[in-house]
Coordinates of C-alpha atoms and ligand atoms in Angstrom, one line a residue:
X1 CA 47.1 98.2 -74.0
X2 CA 45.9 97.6 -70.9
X3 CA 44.1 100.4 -68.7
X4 CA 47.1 100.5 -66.0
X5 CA 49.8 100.4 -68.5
X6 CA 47.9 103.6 -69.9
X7 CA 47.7 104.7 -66.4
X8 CA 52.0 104.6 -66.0
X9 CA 52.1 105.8 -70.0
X10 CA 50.0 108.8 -69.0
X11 CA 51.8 109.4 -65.7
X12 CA 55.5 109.2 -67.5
X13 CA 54.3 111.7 -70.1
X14 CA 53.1 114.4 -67.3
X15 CA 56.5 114.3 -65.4
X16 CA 58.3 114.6 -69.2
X17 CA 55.5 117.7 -70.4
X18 CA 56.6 119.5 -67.5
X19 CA 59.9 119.8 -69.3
X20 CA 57.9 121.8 -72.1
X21 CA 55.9 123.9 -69.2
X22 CA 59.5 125.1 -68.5
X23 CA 60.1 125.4 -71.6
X24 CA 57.4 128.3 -72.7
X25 CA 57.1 130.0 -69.2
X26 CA 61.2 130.4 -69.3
X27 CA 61.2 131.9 -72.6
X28 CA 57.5 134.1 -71.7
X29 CA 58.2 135.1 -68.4
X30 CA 60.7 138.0 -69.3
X31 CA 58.1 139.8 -71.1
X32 CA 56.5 141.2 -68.1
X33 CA 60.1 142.1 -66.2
X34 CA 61.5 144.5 -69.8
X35 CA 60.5 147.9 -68.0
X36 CA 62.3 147.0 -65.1
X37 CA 65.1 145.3 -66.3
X38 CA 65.8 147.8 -68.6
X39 CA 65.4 151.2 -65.1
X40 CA 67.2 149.1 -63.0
X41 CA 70.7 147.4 -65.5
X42 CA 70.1 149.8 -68.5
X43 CA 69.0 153.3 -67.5
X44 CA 71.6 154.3 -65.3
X45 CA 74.3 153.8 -67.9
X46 CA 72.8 157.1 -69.5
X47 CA 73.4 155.5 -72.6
X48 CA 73.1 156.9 -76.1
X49 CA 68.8 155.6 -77.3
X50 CA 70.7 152.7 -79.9
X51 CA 73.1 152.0 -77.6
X52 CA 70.5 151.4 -74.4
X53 CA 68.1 150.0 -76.7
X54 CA 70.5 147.3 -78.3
X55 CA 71.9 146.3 -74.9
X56 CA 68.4 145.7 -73.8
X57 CA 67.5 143.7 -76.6
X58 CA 70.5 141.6 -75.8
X59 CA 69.8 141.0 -72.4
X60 CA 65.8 140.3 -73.3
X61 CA 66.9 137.8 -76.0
X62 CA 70.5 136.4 -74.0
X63 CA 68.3 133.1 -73.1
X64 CA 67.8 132.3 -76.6
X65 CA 71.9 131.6 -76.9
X66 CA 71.2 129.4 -73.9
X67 CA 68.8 127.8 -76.2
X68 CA 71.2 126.6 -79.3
X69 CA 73.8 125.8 -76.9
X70 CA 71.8 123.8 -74.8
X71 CA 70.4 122.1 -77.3
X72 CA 73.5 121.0 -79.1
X73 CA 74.7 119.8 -75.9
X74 CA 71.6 117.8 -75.0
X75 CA 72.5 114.7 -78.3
X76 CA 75.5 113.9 -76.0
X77 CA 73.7 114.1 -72.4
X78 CA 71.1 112.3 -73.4
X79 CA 73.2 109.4 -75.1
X80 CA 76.0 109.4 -72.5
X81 CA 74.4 110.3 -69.3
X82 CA 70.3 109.2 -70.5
X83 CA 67.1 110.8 -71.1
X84 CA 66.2 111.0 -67.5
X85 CA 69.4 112.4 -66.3
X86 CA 69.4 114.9 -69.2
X87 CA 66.2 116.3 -67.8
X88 CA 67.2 116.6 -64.4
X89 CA 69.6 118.9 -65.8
X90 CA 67.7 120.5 -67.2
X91 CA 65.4 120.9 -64.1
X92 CA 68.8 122.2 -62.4
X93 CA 69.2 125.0 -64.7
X94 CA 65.5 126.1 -64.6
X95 CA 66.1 126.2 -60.5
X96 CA 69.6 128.0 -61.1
X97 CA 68.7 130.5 -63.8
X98 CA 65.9 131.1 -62.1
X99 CA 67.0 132.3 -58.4
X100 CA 70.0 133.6 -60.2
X101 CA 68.3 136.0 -62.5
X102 CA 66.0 136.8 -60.1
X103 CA 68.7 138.2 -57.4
X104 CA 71.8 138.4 -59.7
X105 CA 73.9 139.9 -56.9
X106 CA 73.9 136.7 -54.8
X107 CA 77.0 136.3 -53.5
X108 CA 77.9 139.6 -55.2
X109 CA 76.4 142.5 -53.6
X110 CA 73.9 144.1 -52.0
X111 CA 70.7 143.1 -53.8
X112 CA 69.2 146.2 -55.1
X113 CA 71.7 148.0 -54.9
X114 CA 74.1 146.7 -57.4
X115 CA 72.5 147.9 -60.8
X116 CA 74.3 147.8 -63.7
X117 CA 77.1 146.1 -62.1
X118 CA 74.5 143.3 -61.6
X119 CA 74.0 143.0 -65.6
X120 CA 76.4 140.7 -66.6
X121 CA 75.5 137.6 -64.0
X122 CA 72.2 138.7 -64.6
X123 CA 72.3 137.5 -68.6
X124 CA 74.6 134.6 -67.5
X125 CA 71.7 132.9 -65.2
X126 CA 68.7 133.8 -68.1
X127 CA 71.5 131.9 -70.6
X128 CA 71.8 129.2 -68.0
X129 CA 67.7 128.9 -68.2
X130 CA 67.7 129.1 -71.9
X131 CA 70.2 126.2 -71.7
X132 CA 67.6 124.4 -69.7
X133 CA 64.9 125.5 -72.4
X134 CA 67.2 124.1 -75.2
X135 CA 68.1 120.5 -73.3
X136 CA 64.1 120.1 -72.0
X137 CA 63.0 121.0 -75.6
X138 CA 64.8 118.1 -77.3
X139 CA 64.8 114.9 -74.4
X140 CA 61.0 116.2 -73.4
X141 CA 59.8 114.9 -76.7
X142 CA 62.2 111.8 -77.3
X143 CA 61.6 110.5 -74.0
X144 CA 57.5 110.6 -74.5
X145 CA 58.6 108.9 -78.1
X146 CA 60.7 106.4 -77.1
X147 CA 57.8 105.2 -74.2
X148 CA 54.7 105.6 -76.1
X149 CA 53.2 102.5 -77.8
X150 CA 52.9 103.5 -81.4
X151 CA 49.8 103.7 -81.7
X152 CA 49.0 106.8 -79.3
X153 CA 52.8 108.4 -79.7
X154 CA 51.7 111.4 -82.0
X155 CA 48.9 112.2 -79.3
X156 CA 51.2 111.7 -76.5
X157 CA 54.0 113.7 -78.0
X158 CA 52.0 116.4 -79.3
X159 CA 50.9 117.0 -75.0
X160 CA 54.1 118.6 -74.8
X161 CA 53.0 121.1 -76.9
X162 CA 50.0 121.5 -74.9
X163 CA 52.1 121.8 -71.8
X164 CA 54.7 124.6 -74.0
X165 CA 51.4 127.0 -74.9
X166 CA 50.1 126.8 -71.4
X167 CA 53.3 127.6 -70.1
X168 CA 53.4 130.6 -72.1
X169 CA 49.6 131.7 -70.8
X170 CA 50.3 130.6 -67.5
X171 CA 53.4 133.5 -66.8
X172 CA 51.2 135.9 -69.1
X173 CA 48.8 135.2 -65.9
X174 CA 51.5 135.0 -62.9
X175 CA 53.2 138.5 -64.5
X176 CA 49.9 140.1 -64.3
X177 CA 48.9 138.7 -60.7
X178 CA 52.6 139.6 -59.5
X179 CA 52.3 143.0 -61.0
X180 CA 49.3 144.0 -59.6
X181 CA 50.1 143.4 -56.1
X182 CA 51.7 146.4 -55.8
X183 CA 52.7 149.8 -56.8
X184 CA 54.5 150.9 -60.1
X185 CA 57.7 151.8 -57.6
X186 CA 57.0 148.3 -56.6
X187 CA 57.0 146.6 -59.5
X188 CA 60.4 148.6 -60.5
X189 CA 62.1 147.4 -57.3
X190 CA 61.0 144.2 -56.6
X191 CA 58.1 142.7 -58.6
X192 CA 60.2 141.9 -61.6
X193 CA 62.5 139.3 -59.1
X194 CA 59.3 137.9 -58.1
X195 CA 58.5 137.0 -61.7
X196 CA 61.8 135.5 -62.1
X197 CA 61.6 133.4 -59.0
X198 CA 58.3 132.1 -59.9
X199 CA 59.7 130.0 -62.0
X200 CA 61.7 128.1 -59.7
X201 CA 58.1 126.4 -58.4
X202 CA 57.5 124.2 -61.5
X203 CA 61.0 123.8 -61.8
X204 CA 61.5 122.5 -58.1
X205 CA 58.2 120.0 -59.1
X206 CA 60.0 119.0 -62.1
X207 CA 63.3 117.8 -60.1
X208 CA 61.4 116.2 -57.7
X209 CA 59.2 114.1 -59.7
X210 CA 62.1 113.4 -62.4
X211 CA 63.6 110.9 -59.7
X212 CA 60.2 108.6 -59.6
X213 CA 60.4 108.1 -63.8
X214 CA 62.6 105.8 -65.3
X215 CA 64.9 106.1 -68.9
X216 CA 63.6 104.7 -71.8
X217 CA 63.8 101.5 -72.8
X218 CA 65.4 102.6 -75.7
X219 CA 68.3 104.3 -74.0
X220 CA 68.6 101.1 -71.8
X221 CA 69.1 98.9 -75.1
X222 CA 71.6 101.2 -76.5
X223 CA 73.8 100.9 -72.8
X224 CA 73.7 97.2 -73.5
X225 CA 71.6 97.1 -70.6
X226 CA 68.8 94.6 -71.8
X227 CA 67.0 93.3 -68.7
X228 CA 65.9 96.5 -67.5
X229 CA 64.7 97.7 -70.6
X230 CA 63.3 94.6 -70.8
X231 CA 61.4 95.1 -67.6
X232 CA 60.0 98.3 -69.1
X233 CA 59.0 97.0 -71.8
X234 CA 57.0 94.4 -70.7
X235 CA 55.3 97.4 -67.4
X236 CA 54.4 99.9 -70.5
X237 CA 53.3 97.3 -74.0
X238 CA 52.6 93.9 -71.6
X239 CA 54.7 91.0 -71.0
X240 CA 53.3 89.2 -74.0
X241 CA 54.8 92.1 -76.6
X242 CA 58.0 93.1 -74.6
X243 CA 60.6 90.3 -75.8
X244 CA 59.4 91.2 -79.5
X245 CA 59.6 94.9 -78.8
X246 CA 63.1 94.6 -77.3
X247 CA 64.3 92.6 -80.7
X248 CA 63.5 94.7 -82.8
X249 CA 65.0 97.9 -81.0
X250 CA 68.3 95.6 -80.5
X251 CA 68.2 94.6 -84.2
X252 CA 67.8 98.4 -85.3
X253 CA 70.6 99.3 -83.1
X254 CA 73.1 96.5 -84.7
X255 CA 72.2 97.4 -88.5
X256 CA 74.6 100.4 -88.6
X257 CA 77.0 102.4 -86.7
X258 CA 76.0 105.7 -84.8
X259 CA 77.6 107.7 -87.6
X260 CA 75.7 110.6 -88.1
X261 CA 75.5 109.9 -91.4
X262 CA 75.3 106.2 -91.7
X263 CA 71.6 106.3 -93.2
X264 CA 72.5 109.0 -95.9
X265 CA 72.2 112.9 -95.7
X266 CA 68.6 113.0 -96.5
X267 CA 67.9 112.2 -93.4
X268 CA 69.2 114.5 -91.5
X269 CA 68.3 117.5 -94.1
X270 CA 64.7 116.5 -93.6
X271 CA 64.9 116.6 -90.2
X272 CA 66.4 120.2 -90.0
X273 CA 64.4 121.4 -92.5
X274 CA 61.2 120.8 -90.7
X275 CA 62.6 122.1 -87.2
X276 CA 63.8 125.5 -89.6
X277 CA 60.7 125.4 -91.5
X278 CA 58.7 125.8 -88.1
X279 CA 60.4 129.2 -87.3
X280 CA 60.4 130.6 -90.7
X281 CA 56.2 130.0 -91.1
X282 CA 56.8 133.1 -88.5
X283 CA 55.4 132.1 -85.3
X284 CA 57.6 133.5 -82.9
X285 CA 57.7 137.4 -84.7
X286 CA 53.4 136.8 -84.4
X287 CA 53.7 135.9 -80.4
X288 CA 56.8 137.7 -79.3
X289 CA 55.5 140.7 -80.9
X290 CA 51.9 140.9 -80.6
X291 CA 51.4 143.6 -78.5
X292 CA 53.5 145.6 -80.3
X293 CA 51.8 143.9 -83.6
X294 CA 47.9 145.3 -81.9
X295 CA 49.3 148.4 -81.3
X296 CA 50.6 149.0 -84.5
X297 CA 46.9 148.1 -85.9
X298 CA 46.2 151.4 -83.3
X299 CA 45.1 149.4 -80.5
X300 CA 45.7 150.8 -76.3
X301 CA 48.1 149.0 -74.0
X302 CA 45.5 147.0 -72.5
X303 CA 43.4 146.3 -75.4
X304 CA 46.5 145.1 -76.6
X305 CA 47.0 142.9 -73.5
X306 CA 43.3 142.0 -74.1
X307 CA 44.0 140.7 -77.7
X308 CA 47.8 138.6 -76.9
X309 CA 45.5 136.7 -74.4
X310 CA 42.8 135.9 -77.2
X311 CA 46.0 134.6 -79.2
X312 CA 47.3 132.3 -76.1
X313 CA 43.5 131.4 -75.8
X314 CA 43.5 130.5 -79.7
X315 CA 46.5 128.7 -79.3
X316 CA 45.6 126.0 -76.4
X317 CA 42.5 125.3 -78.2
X318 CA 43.8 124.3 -81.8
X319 CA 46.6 121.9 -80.1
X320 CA 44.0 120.4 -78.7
X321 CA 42.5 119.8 -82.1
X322 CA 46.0 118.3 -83.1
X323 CA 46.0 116.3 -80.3
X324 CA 42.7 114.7 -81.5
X325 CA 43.7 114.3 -85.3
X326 CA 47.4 113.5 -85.2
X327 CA 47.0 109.9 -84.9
X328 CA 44.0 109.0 -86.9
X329 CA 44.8 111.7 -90.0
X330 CA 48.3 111.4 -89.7
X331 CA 51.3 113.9 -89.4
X332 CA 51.4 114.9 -93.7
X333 CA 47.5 116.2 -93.5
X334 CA 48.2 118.3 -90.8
X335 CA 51.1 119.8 -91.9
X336 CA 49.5 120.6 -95.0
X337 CA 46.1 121.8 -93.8
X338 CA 48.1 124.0 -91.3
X339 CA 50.8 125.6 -93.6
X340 CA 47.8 126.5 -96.1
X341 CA 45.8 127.9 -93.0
X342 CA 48.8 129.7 -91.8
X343 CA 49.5 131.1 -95.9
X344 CA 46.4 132.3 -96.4
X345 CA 45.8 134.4 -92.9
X346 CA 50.0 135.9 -93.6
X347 CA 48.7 137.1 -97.2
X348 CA 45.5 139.1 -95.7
X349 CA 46.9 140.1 -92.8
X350 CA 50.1 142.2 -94.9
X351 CA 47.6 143.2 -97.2
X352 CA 45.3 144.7 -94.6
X353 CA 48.0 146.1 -93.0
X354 CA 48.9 148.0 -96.9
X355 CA 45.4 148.9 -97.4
X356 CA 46.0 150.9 -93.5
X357 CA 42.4 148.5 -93.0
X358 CA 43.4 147.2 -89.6
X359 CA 40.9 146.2 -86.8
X360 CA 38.8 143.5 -86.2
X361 CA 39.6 141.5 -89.6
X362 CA 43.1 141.9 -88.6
X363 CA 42.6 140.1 -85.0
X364 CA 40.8 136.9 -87.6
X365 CA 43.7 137.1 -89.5
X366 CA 46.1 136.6 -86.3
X367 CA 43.7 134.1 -84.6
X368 CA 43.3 132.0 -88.0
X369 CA 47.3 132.0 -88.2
X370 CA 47.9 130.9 -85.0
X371 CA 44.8 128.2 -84.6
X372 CA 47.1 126.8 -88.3
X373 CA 50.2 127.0 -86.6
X374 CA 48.8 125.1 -83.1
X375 CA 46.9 122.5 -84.8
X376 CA 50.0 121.8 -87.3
X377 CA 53.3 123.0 -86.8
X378 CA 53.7 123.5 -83.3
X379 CA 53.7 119.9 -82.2
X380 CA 53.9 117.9 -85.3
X381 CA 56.9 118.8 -85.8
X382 CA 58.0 118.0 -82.1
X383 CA 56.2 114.5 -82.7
X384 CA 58.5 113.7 -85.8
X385 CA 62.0 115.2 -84.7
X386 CA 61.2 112.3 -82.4
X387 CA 60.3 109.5 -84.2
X388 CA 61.8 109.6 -87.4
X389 CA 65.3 109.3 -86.8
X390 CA 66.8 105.8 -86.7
X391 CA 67.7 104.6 -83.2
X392 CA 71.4 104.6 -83.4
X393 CA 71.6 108.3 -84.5
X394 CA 68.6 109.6 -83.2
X395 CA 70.1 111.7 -79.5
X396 CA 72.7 113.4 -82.3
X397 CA 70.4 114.0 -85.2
X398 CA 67.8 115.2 -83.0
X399 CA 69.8 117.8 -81.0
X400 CA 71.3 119.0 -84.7
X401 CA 68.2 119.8 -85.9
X402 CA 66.8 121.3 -82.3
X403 CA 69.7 123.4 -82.7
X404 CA 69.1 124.7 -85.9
X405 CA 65.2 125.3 -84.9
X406 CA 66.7 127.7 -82.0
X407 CA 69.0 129.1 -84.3
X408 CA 65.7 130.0 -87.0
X409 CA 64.4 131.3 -84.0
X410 CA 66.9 134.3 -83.5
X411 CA 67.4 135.1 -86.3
X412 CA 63.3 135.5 -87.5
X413 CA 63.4 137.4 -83.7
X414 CA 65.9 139.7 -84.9
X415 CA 65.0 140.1 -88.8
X416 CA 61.3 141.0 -88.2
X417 CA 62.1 144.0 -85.9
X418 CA 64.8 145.0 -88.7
X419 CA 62.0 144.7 -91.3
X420 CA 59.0 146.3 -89.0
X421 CA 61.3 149.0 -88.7
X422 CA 62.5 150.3 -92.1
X423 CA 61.5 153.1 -93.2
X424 CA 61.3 152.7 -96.7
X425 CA 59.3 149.5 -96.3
X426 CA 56.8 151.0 -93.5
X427 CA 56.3 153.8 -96.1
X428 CA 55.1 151.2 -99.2
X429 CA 53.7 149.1 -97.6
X430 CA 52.6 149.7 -93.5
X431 CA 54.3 147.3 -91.9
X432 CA 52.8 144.6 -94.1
X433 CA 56.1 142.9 -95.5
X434 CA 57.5 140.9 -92.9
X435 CA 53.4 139.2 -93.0
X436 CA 54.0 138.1 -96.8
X437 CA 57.6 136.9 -96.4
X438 CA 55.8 134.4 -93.5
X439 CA 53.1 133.7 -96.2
X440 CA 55.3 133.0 -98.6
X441 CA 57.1 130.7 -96.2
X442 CA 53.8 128.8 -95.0
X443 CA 53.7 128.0 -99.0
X444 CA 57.1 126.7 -99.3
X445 CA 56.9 124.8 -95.9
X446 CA 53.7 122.9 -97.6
X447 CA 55.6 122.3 -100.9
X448 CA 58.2 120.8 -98.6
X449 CA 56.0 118.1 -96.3
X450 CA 54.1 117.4 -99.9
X451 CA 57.3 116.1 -101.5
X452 CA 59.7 115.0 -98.6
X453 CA 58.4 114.1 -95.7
X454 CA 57.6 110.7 -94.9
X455 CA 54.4 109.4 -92.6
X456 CA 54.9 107.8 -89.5
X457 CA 51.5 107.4 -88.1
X458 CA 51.0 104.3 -86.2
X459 CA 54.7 102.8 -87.2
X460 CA 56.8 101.8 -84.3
X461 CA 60.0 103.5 -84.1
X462 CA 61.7 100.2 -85.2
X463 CA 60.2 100.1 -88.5
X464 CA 60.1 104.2 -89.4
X465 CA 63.9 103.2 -89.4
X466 CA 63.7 100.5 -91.6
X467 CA 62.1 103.2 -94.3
X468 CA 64.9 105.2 -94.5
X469 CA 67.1 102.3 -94.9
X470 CA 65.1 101.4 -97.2
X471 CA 65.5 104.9 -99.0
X472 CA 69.1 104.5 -98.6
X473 CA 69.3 100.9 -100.6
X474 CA 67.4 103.4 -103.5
X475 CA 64.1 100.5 -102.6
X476 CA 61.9 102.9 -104.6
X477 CA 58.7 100.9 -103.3
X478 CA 59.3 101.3 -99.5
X479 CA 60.8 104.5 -99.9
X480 CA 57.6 105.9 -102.4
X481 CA 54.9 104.6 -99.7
X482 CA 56.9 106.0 -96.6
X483 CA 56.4 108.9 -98.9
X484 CA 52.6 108.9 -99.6
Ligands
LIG501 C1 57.9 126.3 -81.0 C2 58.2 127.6 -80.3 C3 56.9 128.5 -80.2 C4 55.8 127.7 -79.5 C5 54.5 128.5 -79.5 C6 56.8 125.6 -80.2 O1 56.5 124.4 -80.9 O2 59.0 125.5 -81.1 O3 59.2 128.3 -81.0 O4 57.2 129.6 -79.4 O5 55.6 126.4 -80.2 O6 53.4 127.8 -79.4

């Protein structure tokens, strides 16, 4: 490649990572606004304490619906409308959701006055942000896929990782600046809307530059519009490769029809097995709930603050390790090396939390899952949701399995606070449990990449389709090296 196509590669994937910057400070930034949001919508309903405190966990975890819905709209967007277009909706309903959430009475009421009355466009505009979340988190990833040139399409991919974690260490920031601007009646009042708001800055950047990018090449082919994708084709790979490049995609896209299944169920299970698989390992009960996870090990509030900022820290780092391997070792090693990471630090980290041994082995146990998870499973898994399906299936099957990876999400949200707060379990074993079911899952998850999943390091997308054709026609030769 030559240095200004990297240049244009380099530039394409920045405008497409700020889809994942959304993506982790939309689903981050409510953590520093629960006080509030809770004394200004919940508080003066002088609710019963499971009524007030179920309510509040709906409106906290509302934009996660906006997640799976989004998500299983964003297969037909982005193969009816494009890949571009499909993020500037997405852009649209970061802007939206986040004015609107910030002053929910707009056009309403008098803004601060409204309170409770304000709680139900309040959730609306967080679940038209999560829908945002769920579109940007599928068509971020495919459109870096379907530009990349194959060799540098894991590294490229796995940047929108990057740009997820530091989106979720950036609003941990932006809460805290915002917060201490002011009083604790200020932060009640106003500081909270402020939060909100703040997100409508990258989301305002990422409109803006979404109109200078343009669709894939891919997406052209498949809109029988040749000549542009064509032209680039030959600005991204060279004029030399382009014709060959644009072959090969229009050759993929004639084999079969865009039946969801047309290349078998296997597939498609794979595929939403990984994206379930990366919520199960536990991730999102370990970063949603660490402060509440360092206070149980007896830790203050701002020690506790102190110690979720170590995990971001640990976080950012390790991607950047993926970043570096993903192309040369491959997507398999990782996996594997970061499920048994993520195993082994689950298993200590329950058992110190049985033997009532918490403290600073307990922090190594936390930072050694997450540095697994971040150099592993966070963006692998991003990286082959968007390369292994075959081009004629590949908006549908990807948003299936998105969907069900937002789905996994919830529902380990919502288990580990049933199972860190049962009784009989806290009593045997100290809030330990959940740590070994997340083990146990790391284990499984390895089992899984070991004897499914196929490598796609350095294949173009063209020919990652031809394996599972190939697995399809029962080839057992094609099929067993895809699976080496
Ligand atoms: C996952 C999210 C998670 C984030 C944390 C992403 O790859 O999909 O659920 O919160 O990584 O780093």
């Amino acid at each position: 490649m030559s240095k200004s196509n990297t240049g244009l590669v380099v530039a394409l994937t920045f405008v497409a990572t700020l889809g994942g910057l959304l993506f982790g400070y939309d689903t981050a930034v409510i953590s520093g606004a629960v006080g509030a949001i809770d004394h200004y919508f919940i508080d003066p309903q002088h609710l019963s304490q499971t009524a007030a405190s179920t309510l509040s966990g709906w409106t906290i975890s509302s934009a996660l619906f906006g997640c799976v819905l989004g998500s299983g709209v964003a297969g037909w967007i982005s193969s009816r409308l494009g890949r571009k277009r499909g993020l500037m909706i997405a852009a649209l309903m970061f802007l939206l959701g986040s004015i609107g959430s910030a002053v929910p009475e707009l056009g309403l009421g008098v803004i601060g006055r409204m309170g409770p009355a304000a709680l139900t466009p309040f959730i609306c505009y967080r679940i038209l942000g999560g829908m945002g979340v769920g579109i940007a988190s599928m068509i971020s990833p495919l459109y870096i896929a379907e530009i990349a040139p194959s060799e540098i399409r894991g590294r490229l991919v796995s940047c929108n990782q990057l740009a997820i974690v530091v989106g979720i260490l950036l609003v941990y920031f932006v809460n805290w600046f915002i917060q201490s601007l002011g009083t604790h009646a200020w932060y009640l009042s106003t500081a909270w809307r402020v939060m909100l708001a703040s997100e409508s800055v990258p989301a305002l950047l990422f409109l803006a530059l979404l109109f200078f990018v343009p669709d894939t090449p891919r997406w052209f082919v498949m809109r029988g519009r040749s000549e542009e994708a064509l032209r680039q084709l030959a600005r991204v790979n060279g004029e030399a490769a382009a014709p060959g490049i644009l072959a090969d995609i229009e050759r993929t896209l004639a084999v079969r029809s865009g039946r969801l299944l047309a290349f078998g169920l296997p597939v498609l299970a794979i595929g939403i097995l990984l994206s379930v698989f990366q919520q199960l390992v536990g991730i999102n009960a370990v970063l949603y709930y660490a402060p509440l996870m360092f206070r149980n090990m007896g830790a203050s509030t701002n020690s506790a603050f102190l110690q979720t900022v170590v995990v971001g820290a640990a976080n950012l780092l390790f991607t950047f390790v993926a970043i570096a391997c993903v192309d040369r070792l491959g997507r398999k090693p990782l996996l594997v090396i970061g499920s048994s990471a993520m195993a082994a630090a689950m298993f200590a980290l329950g058992g110190l939390f049985d033997a009532h041994a918490l403290g600073l082995w307990a922090l190594v146990a936390v930072v050694a899952y997450i540095a697994g998870f971040a150099l592993s499973w966070g963006p692998v898994v991003w990286v082959l949701l968007a390369e292994m399906f075959p081009n004629s299936i590949k908006s549908k099957a990807m948003a299936i399995a998105v969907a069900a990876q937002w789905l996994a999400n919830l529902f380990v949200s919502w288990s580990f606070k049933v199972l860190d707060g049962n009784g009989w379990l806290n009593a045997h074993f100290n809030h330990g449990f959940a740590y070994w079911i997340y083990g146990s899952m790391s284990v499984l998850s390895a089992a899984f990449v070991l004897r499914f999943v196929p490598e796609t390091k350095g294949r173009t997308l063209e020919s990652i389709q031809e394996l599972w054709h190939a697995h399809r026609r029962g080839d057992r030769l094609a099929s067993a090296e895809a699976l080496d």
